[in-house]
mmCIF file of C-alpha atoms in Angstrom:
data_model
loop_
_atom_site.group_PDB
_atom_site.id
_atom_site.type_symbol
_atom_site.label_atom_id
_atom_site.label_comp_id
_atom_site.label_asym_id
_atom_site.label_seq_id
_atom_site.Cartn_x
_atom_site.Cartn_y
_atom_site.Cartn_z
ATOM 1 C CA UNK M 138 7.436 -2.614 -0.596
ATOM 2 C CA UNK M 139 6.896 -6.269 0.536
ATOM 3 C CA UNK M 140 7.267 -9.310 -1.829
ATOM 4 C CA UNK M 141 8.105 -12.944 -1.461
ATOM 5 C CA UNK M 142 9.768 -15.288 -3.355
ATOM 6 C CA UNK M 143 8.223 -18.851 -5.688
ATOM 7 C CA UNK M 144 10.177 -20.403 -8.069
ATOM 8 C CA UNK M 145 12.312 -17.226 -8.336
ATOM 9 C CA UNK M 146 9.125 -15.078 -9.419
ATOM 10 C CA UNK M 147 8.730 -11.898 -6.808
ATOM 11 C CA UNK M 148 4.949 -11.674 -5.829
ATOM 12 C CA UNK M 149 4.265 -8.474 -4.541
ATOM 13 C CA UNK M 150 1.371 -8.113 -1.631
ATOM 14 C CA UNK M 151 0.275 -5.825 1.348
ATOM 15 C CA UNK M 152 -1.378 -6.164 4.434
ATOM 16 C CA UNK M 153 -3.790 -4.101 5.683
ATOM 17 C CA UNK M 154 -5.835 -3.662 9.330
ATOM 18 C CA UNK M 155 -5.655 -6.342 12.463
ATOM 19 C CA UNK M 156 -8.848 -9.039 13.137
ATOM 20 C CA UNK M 157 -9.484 -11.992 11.127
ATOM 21 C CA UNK M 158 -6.938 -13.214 7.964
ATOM 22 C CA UNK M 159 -8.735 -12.443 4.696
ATOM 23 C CA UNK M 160 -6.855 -13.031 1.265
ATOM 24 C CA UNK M 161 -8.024 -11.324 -1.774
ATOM 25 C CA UNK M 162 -7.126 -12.772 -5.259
ATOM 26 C CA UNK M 163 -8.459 -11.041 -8.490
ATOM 27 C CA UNK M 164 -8.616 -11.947 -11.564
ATOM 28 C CA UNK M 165 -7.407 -12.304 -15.269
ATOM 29 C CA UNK M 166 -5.023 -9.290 -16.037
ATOM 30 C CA UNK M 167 -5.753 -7.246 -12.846
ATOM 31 C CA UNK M 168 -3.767 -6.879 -9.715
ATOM 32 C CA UNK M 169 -4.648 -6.027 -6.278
ATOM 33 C CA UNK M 170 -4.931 -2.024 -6.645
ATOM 34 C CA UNK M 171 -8.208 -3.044 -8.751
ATOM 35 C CA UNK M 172 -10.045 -3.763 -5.809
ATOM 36 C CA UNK M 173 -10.546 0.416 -5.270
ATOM 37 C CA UNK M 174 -11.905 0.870 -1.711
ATOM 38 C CA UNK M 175 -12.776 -3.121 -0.982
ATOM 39 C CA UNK M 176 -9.237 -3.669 0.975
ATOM 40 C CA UNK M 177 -9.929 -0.688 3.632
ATOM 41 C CA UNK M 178 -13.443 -1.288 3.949
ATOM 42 C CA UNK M 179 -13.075 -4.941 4.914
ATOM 43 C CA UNK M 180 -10.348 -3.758 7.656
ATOM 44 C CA UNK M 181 -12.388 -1.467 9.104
ATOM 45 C CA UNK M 182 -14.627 -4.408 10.012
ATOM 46 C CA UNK M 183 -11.892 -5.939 11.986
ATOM 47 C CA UNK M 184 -10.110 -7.700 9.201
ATOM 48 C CA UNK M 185 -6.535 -8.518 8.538
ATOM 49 C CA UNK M 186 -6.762 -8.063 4.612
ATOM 50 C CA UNK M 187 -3.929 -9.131 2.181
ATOM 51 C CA UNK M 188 -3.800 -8.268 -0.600
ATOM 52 C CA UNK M 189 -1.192 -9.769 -3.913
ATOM 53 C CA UNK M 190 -0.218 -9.257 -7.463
ATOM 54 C CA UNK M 191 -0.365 -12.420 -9.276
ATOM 55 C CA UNK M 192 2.359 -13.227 -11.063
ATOM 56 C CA UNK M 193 2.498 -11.550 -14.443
ATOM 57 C CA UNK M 194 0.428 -8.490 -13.190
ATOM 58 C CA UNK M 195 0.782 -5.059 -11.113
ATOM 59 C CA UNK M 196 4.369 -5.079 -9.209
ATOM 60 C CA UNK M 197 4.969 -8.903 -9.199
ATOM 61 C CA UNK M 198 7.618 -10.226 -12.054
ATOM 62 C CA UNK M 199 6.400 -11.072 -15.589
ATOM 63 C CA UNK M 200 8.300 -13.201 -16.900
ATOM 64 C CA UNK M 201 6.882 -14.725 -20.133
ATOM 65 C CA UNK M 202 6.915 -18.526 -19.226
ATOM 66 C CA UNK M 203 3.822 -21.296 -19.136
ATOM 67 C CA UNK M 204 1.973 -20.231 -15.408
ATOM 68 C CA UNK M 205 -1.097 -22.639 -14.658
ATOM 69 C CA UNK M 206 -3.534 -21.986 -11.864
ATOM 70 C CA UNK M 207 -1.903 -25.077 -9.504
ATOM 71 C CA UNK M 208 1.297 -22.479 -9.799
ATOM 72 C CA UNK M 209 -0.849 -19.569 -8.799
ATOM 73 C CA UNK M 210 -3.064 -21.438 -5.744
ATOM 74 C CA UNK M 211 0.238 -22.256 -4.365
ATOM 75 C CA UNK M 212 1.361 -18.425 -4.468
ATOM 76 C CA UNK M 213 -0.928 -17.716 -2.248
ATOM 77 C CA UNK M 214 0.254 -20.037 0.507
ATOM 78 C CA UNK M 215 3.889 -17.743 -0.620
ATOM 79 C CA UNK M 216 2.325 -14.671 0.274
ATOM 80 C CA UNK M 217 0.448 -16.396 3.441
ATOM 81 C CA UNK M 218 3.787 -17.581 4.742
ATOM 82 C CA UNK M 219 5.543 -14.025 4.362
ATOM 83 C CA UNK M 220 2.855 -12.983 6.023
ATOM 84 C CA UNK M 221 2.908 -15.102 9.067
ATOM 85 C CA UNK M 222 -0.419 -16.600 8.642
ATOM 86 C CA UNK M 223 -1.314 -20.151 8.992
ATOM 87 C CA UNK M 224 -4.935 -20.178 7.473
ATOM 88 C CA UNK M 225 -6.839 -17.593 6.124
ATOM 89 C CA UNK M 226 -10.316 -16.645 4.450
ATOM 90 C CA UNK M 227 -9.570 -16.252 1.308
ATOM 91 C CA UNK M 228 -11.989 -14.131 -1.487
ATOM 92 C CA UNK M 229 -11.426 -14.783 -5.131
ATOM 93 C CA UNK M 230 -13.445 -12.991 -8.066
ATOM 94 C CA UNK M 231 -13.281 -14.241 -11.845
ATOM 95 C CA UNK M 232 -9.943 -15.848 -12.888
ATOM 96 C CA UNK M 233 -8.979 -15.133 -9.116
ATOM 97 C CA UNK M 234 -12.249 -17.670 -7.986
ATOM 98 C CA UNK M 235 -10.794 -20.369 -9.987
ATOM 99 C CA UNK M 236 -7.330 -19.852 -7.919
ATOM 100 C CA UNK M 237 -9.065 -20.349 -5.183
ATOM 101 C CA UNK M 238 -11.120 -23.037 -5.436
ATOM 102 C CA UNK M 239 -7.937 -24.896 -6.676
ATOM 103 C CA UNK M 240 -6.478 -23.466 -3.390
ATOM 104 C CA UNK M 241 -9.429 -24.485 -1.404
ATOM 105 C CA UNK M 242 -9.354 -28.560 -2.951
ATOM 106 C CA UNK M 243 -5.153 -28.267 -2.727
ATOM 107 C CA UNK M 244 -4.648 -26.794 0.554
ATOM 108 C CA UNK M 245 -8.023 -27.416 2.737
ATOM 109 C CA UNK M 246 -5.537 -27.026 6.070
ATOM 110 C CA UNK M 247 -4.813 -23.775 5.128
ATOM 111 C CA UNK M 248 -8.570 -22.583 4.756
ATOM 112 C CA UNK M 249 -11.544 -21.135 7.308
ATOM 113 C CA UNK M 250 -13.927 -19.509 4.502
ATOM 114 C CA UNK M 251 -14.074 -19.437 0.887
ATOM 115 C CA UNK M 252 -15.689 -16.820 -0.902
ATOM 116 C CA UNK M 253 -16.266 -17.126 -4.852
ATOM 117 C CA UNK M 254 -17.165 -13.874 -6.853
ATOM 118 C CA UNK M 255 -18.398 -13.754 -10.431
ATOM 119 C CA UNK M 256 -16.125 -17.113 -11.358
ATOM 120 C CA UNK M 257 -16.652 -20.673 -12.941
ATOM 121 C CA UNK M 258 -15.041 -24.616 -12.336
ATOM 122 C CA UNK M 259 -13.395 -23.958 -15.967
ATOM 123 C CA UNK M 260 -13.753 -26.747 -18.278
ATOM 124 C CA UNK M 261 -16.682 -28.299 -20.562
ATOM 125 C CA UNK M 262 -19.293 -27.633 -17.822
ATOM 126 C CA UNK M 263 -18.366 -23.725 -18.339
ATOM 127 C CA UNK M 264 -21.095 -21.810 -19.046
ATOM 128 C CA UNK M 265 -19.506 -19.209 -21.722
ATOM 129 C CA UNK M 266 -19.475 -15.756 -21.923
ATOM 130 C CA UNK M 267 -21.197 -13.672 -24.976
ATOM 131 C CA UNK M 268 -19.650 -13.229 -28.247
ATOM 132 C CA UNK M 269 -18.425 -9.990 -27.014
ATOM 133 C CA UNK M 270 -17.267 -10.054 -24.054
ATOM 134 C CA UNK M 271 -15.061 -13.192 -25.501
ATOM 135 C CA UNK M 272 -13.732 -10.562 -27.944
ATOM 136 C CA UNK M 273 -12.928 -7.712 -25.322
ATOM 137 C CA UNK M 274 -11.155 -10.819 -23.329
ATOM 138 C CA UNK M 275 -9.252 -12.735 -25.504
ATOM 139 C CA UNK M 276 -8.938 -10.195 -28.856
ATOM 140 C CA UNK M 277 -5.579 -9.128 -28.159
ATOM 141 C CA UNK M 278 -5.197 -7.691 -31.807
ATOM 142 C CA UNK M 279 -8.745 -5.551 -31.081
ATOM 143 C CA UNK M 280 -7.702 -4.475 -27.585
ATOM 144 C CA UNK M 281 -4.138 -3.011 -29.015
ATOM 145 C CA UNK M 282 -5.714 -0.969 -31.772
ATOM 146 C CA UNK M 283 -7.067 0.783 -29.101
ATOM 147 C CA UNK M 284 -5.944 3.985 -26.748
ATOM 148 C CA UNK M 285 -5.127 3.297 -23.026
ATOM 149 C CA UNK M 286 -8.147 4.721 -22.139
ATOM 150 C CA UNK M 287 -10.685 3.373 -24.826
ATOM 151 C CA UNK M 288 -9.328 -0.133 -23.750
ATOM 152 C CA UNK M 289 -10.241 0.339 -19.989
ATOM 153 C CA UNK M 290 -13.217 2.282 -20.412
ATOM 154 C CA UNK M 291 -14.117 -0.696 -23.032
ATOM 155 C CA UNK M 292 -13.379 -3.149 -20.021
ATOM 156 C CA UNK M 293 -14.798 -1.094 -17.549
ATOM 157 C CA UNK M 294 -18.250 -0.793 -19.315
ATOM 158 C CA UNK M 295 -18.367 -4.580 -18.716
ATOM 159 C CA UNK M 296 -17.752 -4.277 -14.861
ATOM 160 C CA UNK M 297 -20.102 -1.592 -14.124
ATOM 161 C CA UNK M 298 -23.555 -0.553 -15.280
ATOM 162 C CA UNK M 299 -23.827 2.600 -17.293
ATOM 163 C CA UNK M 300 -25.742 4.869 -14.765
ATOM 164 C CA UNK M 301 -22.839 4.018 -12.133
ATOM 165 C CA UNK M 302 -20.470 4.931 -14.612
ATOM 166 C CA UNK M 303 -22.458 8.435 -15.526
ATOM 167 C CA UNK M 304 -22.615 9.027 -11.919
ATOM 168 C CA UNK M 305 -19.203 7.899 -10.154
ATOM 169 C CA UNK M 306 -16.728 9.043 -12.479
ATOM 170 C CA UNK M 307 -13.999 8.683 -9.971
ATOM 171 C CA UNK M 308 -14.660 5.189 -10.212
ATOM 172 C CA UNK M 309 -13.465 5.066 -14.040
ATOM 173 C CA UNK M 310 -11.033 7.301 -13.214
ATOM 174 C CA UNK M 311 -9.080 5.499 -10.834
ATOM 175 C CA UNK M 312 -9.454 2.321 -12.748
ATOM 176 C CA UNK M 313 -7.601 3.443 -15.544
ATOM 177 C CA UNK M 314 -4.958 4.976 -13.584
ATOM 178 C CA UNK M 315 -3.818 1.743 -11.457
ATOM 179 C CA UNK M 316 -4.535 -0.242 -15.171
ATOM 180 C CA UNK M 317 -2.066 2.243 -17.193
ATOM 181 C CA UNK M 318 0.164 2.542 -14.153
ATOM 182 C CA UNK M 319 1.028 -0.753 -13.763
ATOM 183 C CA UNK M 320 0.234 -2.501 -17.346
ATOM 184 C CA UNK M 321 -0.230 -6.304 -17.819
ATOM 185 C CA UNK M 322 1.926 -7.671 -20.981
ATOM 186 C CA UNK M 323 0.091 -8.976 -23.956
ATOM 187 C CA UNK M 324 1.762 -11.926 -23.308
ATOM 188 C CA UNK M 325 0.661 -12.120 -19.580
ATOM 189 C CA UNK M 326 -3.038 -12.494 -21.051
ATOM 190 C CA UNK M 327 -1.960 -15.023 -23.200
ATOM 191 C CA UNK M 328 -0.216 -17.088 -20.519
ATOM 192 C CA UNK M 329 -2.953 -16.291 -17.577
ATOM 193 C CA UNK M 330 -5.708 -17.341 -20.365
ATOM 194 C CA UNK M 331 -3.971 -20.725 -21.365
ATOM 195 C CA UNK M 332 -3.456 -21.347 -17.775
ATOM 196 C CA UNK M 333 -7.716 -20.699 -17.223
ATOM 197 C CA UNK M 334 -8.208 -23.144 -20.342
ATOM 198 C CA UNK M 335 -6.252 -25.882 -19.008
ATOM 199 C CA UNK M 336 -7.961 -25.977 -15.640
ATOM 200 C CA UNK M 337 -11.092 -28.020 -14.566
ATOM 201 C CA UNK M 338 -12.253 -28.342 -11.132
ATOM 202 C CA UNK M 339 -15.623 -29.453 -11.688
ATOM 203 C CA UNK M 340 -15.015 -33.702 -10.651
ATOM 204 C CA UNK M 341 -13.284 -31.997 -7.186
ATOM 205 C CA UNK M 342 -15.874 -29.533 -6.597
ATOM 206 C CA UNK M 343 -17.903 -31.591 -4.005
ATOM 207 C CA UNK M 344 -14.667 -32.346 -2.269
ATOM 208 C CA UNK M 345 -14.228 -28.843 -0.845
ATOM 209 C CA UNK M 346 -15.416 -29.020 2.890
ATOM 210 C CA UNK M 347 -14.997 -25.500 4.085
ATOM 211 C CA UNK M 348 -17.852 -22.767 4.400
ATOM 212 C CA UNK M 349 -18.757 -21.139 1.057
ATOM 213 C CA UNK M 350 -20.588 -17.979 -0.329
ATOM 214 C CA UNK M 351 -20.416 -17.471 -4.086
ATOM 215 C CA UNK M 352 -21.844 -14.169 -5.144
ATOM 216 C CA UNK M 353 -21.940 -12.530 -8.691
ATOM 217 C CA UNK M 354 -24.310 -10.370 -10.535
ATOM 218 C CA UNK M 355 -26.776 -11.241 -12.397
ATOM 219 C CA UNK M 356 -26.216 -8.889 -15.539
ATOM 220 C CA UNK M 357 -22.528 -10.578 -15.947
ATOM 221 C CA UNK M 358 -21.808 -10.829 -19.300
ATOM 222 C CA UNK M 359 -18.054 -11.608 -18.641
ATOM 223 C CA UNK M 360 -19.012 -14.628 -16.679
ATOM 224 C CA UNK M 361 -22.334 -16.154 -16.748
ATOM 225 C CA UNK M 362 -23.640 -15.693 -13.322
ATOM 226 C CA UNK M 363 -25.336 -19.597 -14.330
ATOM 227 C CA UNK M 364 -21.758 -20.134 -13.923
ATOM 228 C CA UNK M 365 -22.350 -19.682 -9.795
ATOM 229 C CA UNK M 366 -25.555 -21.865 -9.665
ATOM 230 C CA UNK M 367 -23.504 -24.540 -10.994
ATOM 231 C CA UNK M 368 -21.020 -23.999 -8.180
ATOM 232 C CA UNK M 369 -23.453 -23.813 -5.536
ATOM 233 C CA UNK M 370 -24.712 -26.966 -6.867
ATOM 234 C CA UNK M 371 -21.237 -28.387 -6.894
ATOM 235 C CA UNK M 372 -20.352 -27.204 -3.551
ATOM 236 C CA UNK M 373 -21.291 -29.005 -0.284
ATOM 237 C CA UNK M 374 -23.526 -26.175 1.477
ATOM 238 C CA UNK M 375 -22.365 -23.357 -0.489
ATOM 239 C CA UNK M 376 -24.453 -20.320 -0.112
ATOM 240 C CA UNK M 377 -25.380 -18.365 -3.650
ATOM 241 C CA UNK M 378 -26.204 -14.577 -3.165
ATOM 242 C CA UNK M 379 -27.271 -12.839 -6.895
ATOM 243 C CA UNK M 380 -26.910 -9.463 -7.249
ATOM 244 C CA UNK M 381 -29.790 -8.016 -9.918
ATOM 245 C CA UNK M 382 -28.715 -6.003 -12.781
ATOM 246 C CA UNK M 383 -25.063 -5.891 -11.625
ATOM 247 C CA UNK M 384 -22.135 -6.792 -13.679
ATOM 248 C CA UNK M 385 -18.714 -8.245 -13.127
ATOM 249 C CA UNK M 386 -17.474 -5.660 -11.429
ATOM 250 C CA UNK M 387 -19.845 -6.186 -8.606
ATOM 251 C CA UNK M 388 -17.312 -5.501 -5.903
ATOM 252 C CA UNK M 389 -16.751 -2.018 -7.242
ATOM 253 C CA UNK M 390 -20.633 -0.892 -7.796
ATOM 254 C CA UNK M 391 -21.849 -3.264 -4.632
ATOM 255 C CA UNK M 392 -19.412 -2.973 -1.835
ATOM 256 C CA UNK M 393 -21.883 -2.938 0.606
ATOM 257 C CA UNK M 394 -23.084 -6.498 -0.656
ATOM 258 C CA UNK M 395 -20.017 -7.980 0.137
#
Protein backbone atom coordinates (compact mmCIF):
# COMPACT_ATOMS: atom_id res chain seq x y z
CA UNK A 1 0.00 0.00 0.00
CA UNK A 2 1.45 3.50 -0.78
CA UNK A 3 2.01 6.22 1.91
CA UNK A 4 4.28 9.17 2.36
CA UNK A 5 5.83 10.70 5.02
CA UNK A 6 5.02 14.69 7.02
CA UNK A 7 6.29 15.41 10.14
CA UNK A 8 6.70 11.65 10.80
CA UNK A 9 2.78 11.06 10.30
CA UNK A 10 2.25 8.21 7.36
CA UNK A 11 -0.58 9.51 4.98
CA UNK A 12 -1.89 6.82 3.14
CA UNK A 13 -3.26 7.55 -0.68
CA UNK A 14 -3.88 5.78 -4.11
CA UNK A 15 -3.87 6.63 -7.53
CA UNK A 16 -6.18 5.69 -9.86
CA UNK A 17 -6.58 5.96 -14.03
CA UNK A 18 -4.12 8.18 -16.49
CA UNK A 19 -5.43 11.92 -17.99
CA UNK A 20 -5.59 14.96 -16.02
CA UNK A 21 -4.27 15.17 -12.00
CA UNK A 22 -7.37 15.36 -9.79
CA UNK A 23 -6.96 15.28 -5.86
CA UNK A 24 -9.82 14.35 -3.74
CA UNK A 25 -9.90 15.46 -0.02
CA UNK A 26 -12.98 14.58 2.20
CA UNK A 27 -13.98 15.62 5.07
CA UNK A 28 -14.33 15.61 8.97
CA UNK A 29 -13.85 11.93 10.20
CA UNK A 30 -13.99 10.22 6.74
CA UNK A 31 -11.23 8.92 4.59
CA UNK A 32 -10.92 8.35 1.00
CA UNK A 33 -12.88 4.84 0.72
CA UNK A 34 -16.03 7.21 1.53
CA UNK A 35 -16.09 8.49 -1.78
CA UNK A 36 -17.94 4.87 -2.99
CA UNK A 37 -17.81 4.85 -6.83
CA UNK A 38 -16.67 8.80 -7.32
CA UNK A 39 -12.74 7.75 -7.69
CA UNK A 40 -13.43 5.20 -10.76
CA UNK A 41 -15.97 7.18 -12.32
CA UNK A 42 -13.83 10.31 -12.60
CA UNK A 43 -10.95 7.98 -14.22
CA UNK A 44 -12.96 6.67 -16.61
CA UNK A 45 -13.29 10.23 -17.93
CA UNK A 46 -9.63 10.40 -18.49
CA UNK A 47 -8.58 11.40 -15.04
CA UNK A 48 -5.56 10.70 -12.96
CA UNK A 49 -7.50 10.56 -9.51
CA UNK A 50 -5.71 10.48 -6.07
CA UNK A 51 -7.06 9.77 -3.58
CA UNK A 52 -5.64 10.22 0.64
CA UNK A 53 -6.46 9.52 4.19
CA UNK A 54 -6.06 12.54 6.20
CA UNK A 55 -4.20 12.24 8.98
CA UNK A 56 -6.10 10.81 11.91
CA UNK A 57 -8.52 8.82 9.58
CA UNK A 58 -8.75 5.46 7.39
CA UNK A 59 -5.01 3.91 7.02
CA UNK A 60 -3.00 7.14 7.72
CA UNK A 61 -1.44 7.39 11.52
CA UNK A 62 -3.52 8.82 14.39
CA UNK A 63 -1.64 10.04 16.59
CA UNK A 64 -3.50 12.16 19.20
CA UNK A 65 -1.61 15.56 18.86
CA UNK A 66 -3.04 19.35 17.95
CA UNK A 67 -3.50 18.97 13.69
CA UNK A 68 -4.79 22.39 12.13
CA UNK A 69 -5.94 22.67 8.56
CA UNK A 70 -2.42 24.70 7.42
CA UNK A 71 -0.92 21.04 8.58
CA UNK A 72 -3.44 19.22 6.48
CA UNK A 73 -3.32 21.70 3.07
CA UNK A 74 0.29 21.02 3.18
CA UNK A 75 -0.33 17.07 3.22
CA UNK A 76 -1.62 17.27 0.22
CA UNK A 77 1.38 18.76 -1.56
CA UNK A 78 3.03 15.23 0.58
CA UNK A 79 0.88 13.04 -1.23
CA UNK A 80 1.28 15.23 -4.63
CA UNK A 81 5.03 14.88 -4.39
CA UNK A 82 4.92 10.93 -3.82
CA UNK A 83 2.96 11.02 -6.50
CA UNK A 84 5.06 12.78 -9.00
CA UNK A 85 2.73 15.53 -9.69
CA UNK A 86 3.53 19.12 -9.91
CA UNK A 87 -0.06 20.70 -9.90
CA UNK A 88 -3.20 19.20 -9.72
CA UNK A 89 -7.12 19.85 -9.64
CA UNK A 90 -7.92 19.33 -6.53
CA UNK A 91 -11.87 18.52 -5.17
CA UNK A 92 -12.61 19.05 -1.53
CA UNK A 93 -16.16 18.39 0.15
CA UNK A 94 -17.05 19.64 3.83
CA UNK A 95 -14.07 19.77 6.27
CA UNK A 96 -12.05 18.55 3.09
CA UNK A 97 -13.30 22.15 1.13
CA UNK A 98 -11.83 24.10 3.86
CA UNK A 99 -8.34 22.11 3.23
CA UNK A 100 -8.48 23.15 0.12
CA UNK A 101 -9.22 26.45 -0.09
CA UNK A 102 -6.35 26.89 2.50
CA UNK A 103 -4.39 24.84 -0.13
CA UNK A 104 -5.64 26.89 -2.95
CA UNK A 105 -4.59 30.64 -0.99
CA UNK A 106 -1.14 28.63 0.38
CA UNK A 107 0.01 26.93 -2.62
CA UNK A 108 -1.66 28.78 -5.83
CA UNK A 109 1.58 27.25 -7.98
CA UNK A 110 0.52 24.04 -7.25
CA UNK A 111 -3.21 24.52 -8.50
CA UNK A 112 -5.22 24.31 -12.16
CA UNK A 113 -8.95 23.94 -10.71
CA UNK A 114 -10.55 24.10 -7.47
CA UNK A 115 -13.64 22.47 -6.78
CA UNK A 116 -15.58 23.17 -3.35
CA UNK A 117 -18.40 20.67 -2.27
CA UNK A 118 -20.90 21.24 0.52
CA UNK A 119 -18.07 23.40 2.66
CA UNK A 120 -17.74 26.93 4.36
CA UNK A 121 -14.60 29.83 4.92
CA UNK A 122 -14.96 28.72 8.79
CA UNK A 123 -15.08 31.51 11.12
CA UNK A 124 -17.80 34.24 12.28
CA UNK A 125 -19.13 34.58 8.69
CA UNK A 126 -20.11 30.67 9.03
CA UNK A 127 -23.41 30.08 8.39
CA UNK A 128 -24.19 27.18 11.11
CA UNK A 129 -25.61 24.04 10.87
CA UNK A 130 -29.08 22.99 12.74
CA UNK A 131 -29.28 22.10 16.27
CA UNK A 132 -29.06 18.59 15.20
CA UNK A 133 -26.89 18.04 12.95
CA UNK A 134 -24.40 20.05 15.51
CA UNK A 135 -25.32 17.22 17.93
CA UNK A 136 -24.73 14.18 15.47
CA UNK A 137 -21.24 16.18 14.72
CA UNK A 138 -19.78 17.24 17.68
CA UNK A 139 -21.87 14.96 20.55
CA UNK A 140 -19.23 12.57 21.06
CA UNK A 141 -20.95 11.28 24.37
CA UNK A 142 -24.43 10.76 22.07
CA UNK A 143 -22.59 9.18 19.14
CA UNK A 144 -20.80 6.45 21.62
CA UNK A 145 -24.01 5.37 23.28
CA UNK A 146 -24.75 4.21 20.10
CA UNK A 147 -24.15 0.72 17.97
CA UNK A 148 -21.71 0.84 14.97
CA UNK A 149 -24.41 0.74 12.82
CA UNK A 150 -27.05 3.14 14.48
CA UNK A 151 -24.12 5.72 14.45
CA UNK A 152 -23.55 5.50 10.60
CA UNK A 153 -26.95 4.97 9.60
CA UNK A 154 -27.57 8.18 12.03
CA UNK A 155 -24.78 9.96 9.87
CA UNK A 156 -25.78 8.56 6.81
CA UNK A 157 -29.46 9.79 7.06
CA UNK A 158 -27.82 13.26 6.95
CA UNK A 159 -25.89 12.55 3.62
CA UNK A 160 -28.59 11.04 1.70
CA UNK A 161 -32.32 11.57 1.31
CA UNK A 162 -34.60 8.91 2.65
CA UNK A 163 -36.06 7.51 -0.69
CA UNK A 164 -32.27 6.97 -1.88
CA UNK A 165 -31.67 5.28 1.18
CA UNK A 166 -35.06 2.95 0.82
CA UNK A 167 -33.98 2.31 -2.62
CA UNK A 168 -30.01 1.85 -2.79
CA UNK A 169 -29.34 -0.10 0.15
CA UNK A 170 -25.94 -1.02 -1.06
CA UNK A 171 -25.20 2.45 -0.65
CA UNK A 172 -25.70 2.24 3.33
CA UNK A 173 -24.24 -0.83 3.22
CA UNK A 174 -20.96 -0.10 2.02
CA UNK A 175 -20.78 3.03 4.03
CA UNK A 176 -20.81 1.38 7.15
CA UNK A 177 -18.45 -1.20 6.18
CA UNK A 178 -15.38 1.18 5.08
CA UNK A 179 -16.67 3.45 8.45
CA UNK A 180 -16.42 0.27 10.93
CA UNK A 181 -13.48 -1.07 8.97
CA UNK A 182 -11.31 1.56 9.36
CA UNK A 183 -12.71 3.64 12.56
CA UNK A 184 -11.78 7.32 13.29
CA UNK A 185 -10.73 7.82 17.18
CA UNK A 186 -12.92 9.90 19.37
CA UNK A 187 -10.12 11.87 19.79
CA UNK A 188 -9.46 12.33 15.98
CA UNK A 189 -12.96 14.26 15.96
CA UNK A 190 -11.93 16.21 18.66
CA UNK A 191 -8.60 17.25 17.13
CA UNK A 192 -10.00 17.52 13.29
CA UNK A 193 -12.98 19.74 14.92
CA UNK A 194 -10.60 22.15 16.93
CA UNK A 195 -8.49 22.33 13.92
CA UNK A 196 -12.05 23.47 11.70
CA UNK A 197 -12.74 26.05 14.68
CA UNK A 198 -9.51 27.67 14.55
CA UNK A 199 -9.54 28.30 10.83
CA UNK A 200 -10.89 31.40 8.90
CA UNK A 201 -10.35 32.01 5.36
CA UNK A 202 -12.92 34.44 4.72
CA UNK A 203 -10.32 38.01 4.54
CA UNK A 204 -8.18 35.58 1.81
CA UNK A 205 -11.05 34.38 -0.03
CA UNK A 206 -10.88 36.97 -2.92
CA UNK A 207 -7.21 36.24 -3.17
CA UNK A 208 -7.66 32.80 -4.75
CA UNK A 209 -7.08 33.28 -8.60
CA UNK A 210 -7.64 29.85 -9.98
CA UNK A 211 -10.95 28.52 -11.71
CA UNK A 212 -13.68 27.57 -9.20
CA UNK A 213 -17.00 25.51 -9.03
CA UNK A 214 -18.56 25.15 -5.59
CA UNK A 215 -21.47 22.79 -5.59
CA UNK A 216 -23.62 21.50 -2.59
CA UNK A 217 -27.17 20.60 -2.08
CA UNK A 218 -29.61 22.49 -1.21
CA UNK A 219 -31.34 20.27 1.58
CA UNK A 220 -27.78 20.30 3.58
CA UNK A 221 -28.43 20.39 6.96
CA UNK A 222 -24.76 19.52 7.89
CA UNK A 223 -23.57 22.57 6.11
CA UNK A 224 -25.74 25.34 5.09
CA UNK A 225 -25.63 25.29 1.40
CA UNK A 226 -25.90 29.59 2.17
CA UNK A 227 -22.56 28.59 3.23
CA UNK A 228 -21.58 28.23 -0.83
CA UNK A 229 -23.31 31.53 -1.90
CA UNK A 230 -21.09 33.18 0.44
CA UNK A 231 -18.13 31.53 -1.25
CA UNK A 232 -19.15 32.24 -4.63
CA UNK A 233 -19.48 35.69 -3.49
CA UNK A 234 -16.06 35.56 -1.96
CA UNK A 235 -14.46 33.96 -4.83
CA UNK A 236 -13.21 35.83 -7.95
CA UNK A 237 -15.47 34.10 -10.77
CA UNK A 238 -16.41 31.15 -8.89
CA UNK A 239 -19.19 29.22 -10.41
CA UNK A 240 -22.14 27.99 -7.78
CA UNK A 241 -24.12 24.86 -9.02
CA UNK A 242 -27.19 23.89 -6.23
CA UNK A 243 -28.36 20.69 -6.20
CA UNK A 244 -32.38 20.68 -5.04
CA UNK A 245 -33.44 18.54 -2.26
CA UNK A 246 -30.00 16.88 -1.94
CA UNK A 247 -28.04 16.59 1.18
CA UNK A 248 -24.42 16.48 2.16
CA UNK A 249 -23.73 13.54 0.76
CA UNK A 250 -24.36 14.86 -2.67
CA UNK A 251 -21.45 13.07 -4.26
CA UNK A 252 -22.90 9.73 -3.26
CA UNK A 253 -26.77 10.33 -4.38
CA UNK A 254 -25.58 12.84 -7.44
CA UNK A 255 -22.55 11.44 -9.10
CA UNK A 256 -23.63 12.31 -12.29
CA UNK A 257 -23.73 16.11 -11.14
CA UNK A 258 -20.29 16.16 -10.50
Amino acid sequence: MPFTSAEGVKLYYEVTGQGDPLVLIMGYGHHSLHWGALPQQFARINYQVVVMDNRGVGRSDKPDVPMSINMMADDICRVMDAAGLKKASVFGVSMGGLIAQVFALNHPDRLFNLVLGCTFPGGPHMVPSDPEALRVLFDYDYLQKMTPEQRSMTVFRFFCSDEFIETDKESFNYYHRVTTEYPTPRYIFKRQAEAISAEDTWDRLPSIKSPTMIITGTDDRLVNFRNSELLEERIPGAELTLLQDKRHGFFIEAMDST
